[in-house]
Amino acid sequence: MVLTLYKCDMSPPVRSVLMVIEHLKLPVQFVDVNIIKAEQLTKEFKKINPQHTVPTLIDDDFILGDSHAISMYLINKYAKDDSLYPSEPKLRAIVDQRLHFDS
């Protein structure tokens, strides 16, 4: 498993993904993106993520942007149980409601 997360620590969406990574105890290589210096607008970064947003996750050859999608992907792929993202529909709906509060 090779996970790489492009991030900017002052970004609230990044912080939510970092909490999931910490909870799951995943080994991740972090790449800091300085959005003040517009590093997310470089050709190199746009090749990785044409939407040029952080966070951006690379899991081997799979690239994913958007903190909501990244969090759910990491939980679905790497969690040992469904305590963070329950399979029971009503509990999952509550998690989804809170996860997408900012959407």
CSV table of N, CA and C in Angstrom, one decimal, residues 14-60:
chain,number,residue,atom,x,y,z
A,14,VAL,N,-8.9,19.3,4.5
A,14,VAL,CA,-7.7,18.5,4.7
A,14,VAL,C,-7.7,17.9,6.2
A,15,ARG,N,-8.0,18.7,7.1
A,15,ARG,CA,-8.0,18.3,8.5
A,15,ARG,C,-8.9,17.1,8.8
A,16,SER,N,-10.1,17.1,8.1
A,16,SER,CA,-11.0,16.0,8.3
A,16,SER,C,-10.4,14.7,7.8
A,17,VAL,N,-9.7,14.8,6.6
A,17,VAL,CA,-9.1,13.6,6.1
A,17,VAL,C,-8.0,13.1,7.0
A,18,LEU,N,-7.2,14.1,7.6
A,18,LEU,CA,-6.1,13.7,8.5
A,18,LEU,C,-6.7,13.0,9.7
A,19,MET,N,-7.8,13.4,10.2
A,19,MET,CA,-8.4,12.7,11.3
A,19,MET,C,-8.8,11.3,11.0
A,20,VAL,N,-9.3,11.0,9.8
A,20,VAL,CA,-9.6,9.7,9.4
A,20,VAL,C,-8.3,8.9,9.3
A,21,ILE,N,-7.3,9.4,8.7
A,21,ILE,CA,-6.0,8.8,8.5
A,21,ILE,C,-5.4,8.4,9.9
A,22,GLU,N,-5.5,9.3,10.8
A,22,GLU,CA,-5.0,9.1,12.2
A,22,GLU,C,-5.8,8.0,12.9
A,23,HIS,N,-7.1,8.1,12.8
A,23,HIS,CA,-7.9,7.1,13.4
A,23,HIS,C,-7.7,5.7,12.9
A,24,LEU,N,-7.5,5.6,11.6
A,24,LEU,CA,-7.2,4.3,10.9
A,24,LEU,C,-5.8,3.8,11.1
A,25,LYS,N,-4.9,4.8,11.5
A,25,LYS,CA,-3.5,4.5,11.7
A,25,LYS,C,-2.9,4.0,10.3
A,26,LEU,N,-3.2,4.8,9.3
A,26,LEU,CA,-2.7,4.5,8.0
A,26,LEU,C,-1.3,5.1,7.7
A,27,PRO,N,-0.4,4.3,7.1
A,27,PRO,CA,0.9,4.9,6.7
A,27,PRO,C,0.7,5.8,5.5
A,28,VAL,N,1.0,7.0,5.6
A,28,VAL,CA,0.7,7.9,4.4
A,28,VAL,C,2.0,8.8,4.2
A,29,GLN,N,2.3,9.0,3.0
A,29,GLN,CA,3.3,10.0,2.6
A,29,GLN,C,2.6,11.3,2.4
A,30,PHE,N,3.0,12.4,3.1
A,30,PHE,CA,2.3,13.7,3.0
A,30,PHE,C,3.2,14.6,2.1
A,31,VAL,N,2.4,15.3,1.2
A,31,VAL,CA,3.1,16.3,0.4
A,31,VAL,C,2.3,17.6,0.6
A,32,ASP,N,3.1,18.6,1.2
A,32,ASP,CA,2.5,19.9,1.5
A,32,ASP,C,2.4,20.7,0.2
A,33,VAL,N,1.2,21.3,0.1
A,33,VAL,CA,0.9,22.2,-1.1
A,33,VAL,C,0.7,23.6,-0.5
A,34,ASN,N,1.5,24.5,-0.9
A,34,ASN,CA,1.4,25.9,-0.4
A,34,ASN,C,0.4,26.6,-1.3
A,35,ILE,N,-0.9,26.7,-0.8
A,35,ILE,CA,-1.9,27.4,-1.6
A,35,ILE,C,-1.7,28.9,-1.7
A,36,ILE,N,-1.0,29.5,-0.7
A,36,ILE,CA,-0.7,30.9,-0.7
A,36,ILE,C,0.2,31.2,-1.9
A,37,LYS,N,1.1,30.3,-2.2
A,37,LYS,CA,2.1,30.5,-3.3
A,37,LYS,C,1.5,29.9,-4.6
A,38,ALA,N,0.2,29.4,-4.6
A,38,ALA,CA,-0.5,28.9,-5.7
A,38,ALA,C,0.1,27.6,-6.3
A,39,GLU,N,0.7,26.8,-5.4
A,39,GLU,CA,1.4,25.5,-5.9
A,39,GLU,C,0.3,24.6,-6.4
A,40,GLN,N,-0.9,24.7,-6.0
A,40,GLN,CA,-2.0,23.9,-6.6
A,40,GLN,C,-2.3,24.2,-8.0
A,41,LEU,N,-1.8,25.3,-8.5
A,41,LEU,CA,-2.0,25.7,-9.9
A,41,LEU,C,-0.9,25.4,-10.9
A,42,THR,N,0.1,24.7,-10.4
A,42,THR,CA,1.3,24.3,-11.2
A,42,THR,C,0.8,23.2,-12.2
A,43,LYS,N,1.5,23.1,-13.3
A,43,LYS,CA,1.2,22.1,-14.3
A,43,LYS,C,1.3,20.7,-13.7
A,44,GLU,N,2.3,20.5,-12.9
A,44,GLU,CA,2.6,19.2,-12.3
A,44,GLU,C,1.4,18.8,-11.4
A,45,PHE,N,0.9,19.7,-10.6
A,45,PHE,CA,-0.2,19.4,-9.7
A,45,PHE,C,-1.5,19.2,-10.5
A,46,LYS,N,-1.7,20.1,-11.5
A,46,LYS,CA,-2.9,19.9,-12.4
A,46,LYS,C,-3.0,18.6,-13.1
A,47,LYS,N,-1.8,18.0,-13.4
A,47,LYS,CA,-1.8,16.7,-14.0
A,47,LYS,C,-2.3,15.6,-13.0
A,48,ILE,N,-2.0,15.8,-11.8
A,48,ILE,CA,-2.5,14.9,-10.7
A,48,ILE,C,-4.0,15.2,-10.5
A,49,ASN,N,-4.4,16.4,-10.3
A,49,ASN,CA,-5.8,16.8,-10.0
A,49,ASN,C,-6.2,18.0,-10.9
A,50,PRO,N,-6.9,17.8,-12.0
A,50,PRO,CA,-7.3,18.9,-12.9
A,50,PRO,C,-8.1,19.9,-12.2
A,51,GLN,N,-8.8,19.6,-11.1
A,51,GLN,CA,-9.6,20.5,-10.3
A,51,GLN,C,-8.7,21.4,-9.4
A,52,HIS,N,-7.4,21.0,-9.3
A,52,HIS,CA,-6.4,21.7,-8.5
A,52,HIS,C,-6.9,22.0,-7.1
A,53,THR,N,-7.4,21.0,-6.4
A,53,THR,CA,-7.8,21.2,-5.0
A,53,THR,C,-7.1,20.3,-4.1
A,54,VAL,N,-7.0,20.7,-2.8
A,54,VAL,CA,-6.5,19.8,-1.7
A,54,VAL,C,-7.7,19.6,-0.8
A,55,PRO,N,-7.7,18.4,-0.2
A,55,PRO,CA,-6.8,17.3,-0.3
A,55,PRO,C,-7.0,16.6,-1.6
A,56,THR,N,-5.9,15.9,-2.0
A,56,THR,CA,-5.9,15.0,-3.1
A,56,THR,C,-5.1,13.7,-2.7
A,57,LEU,N,-5.8,12.6,-2.9
A,57,LEU,CA,-5.2,11.3,-2.4
A,57,LEU,C,-4.8,10.5,-3.6
A,58,ILE,N,-3.6,9.9,-3.5
A,58,ILE,CA,-3.2,8.9,-4.5
A,58,ILE,C,-3.0,7.6,-3.7
A,59,ASP,N,-3.7,6.5,-4.2
A,59,ASP,CA,-3.5,5.2,-3.6
A,59,ASP,C,-3.1,4.3,-4.7
A,60,ASP,N,-1.8,4.0,-4.8
A,60,ASP,CA,-1.2,3.3,-5.9
A,60,ASP,C,-1.5,4.1,-7.2
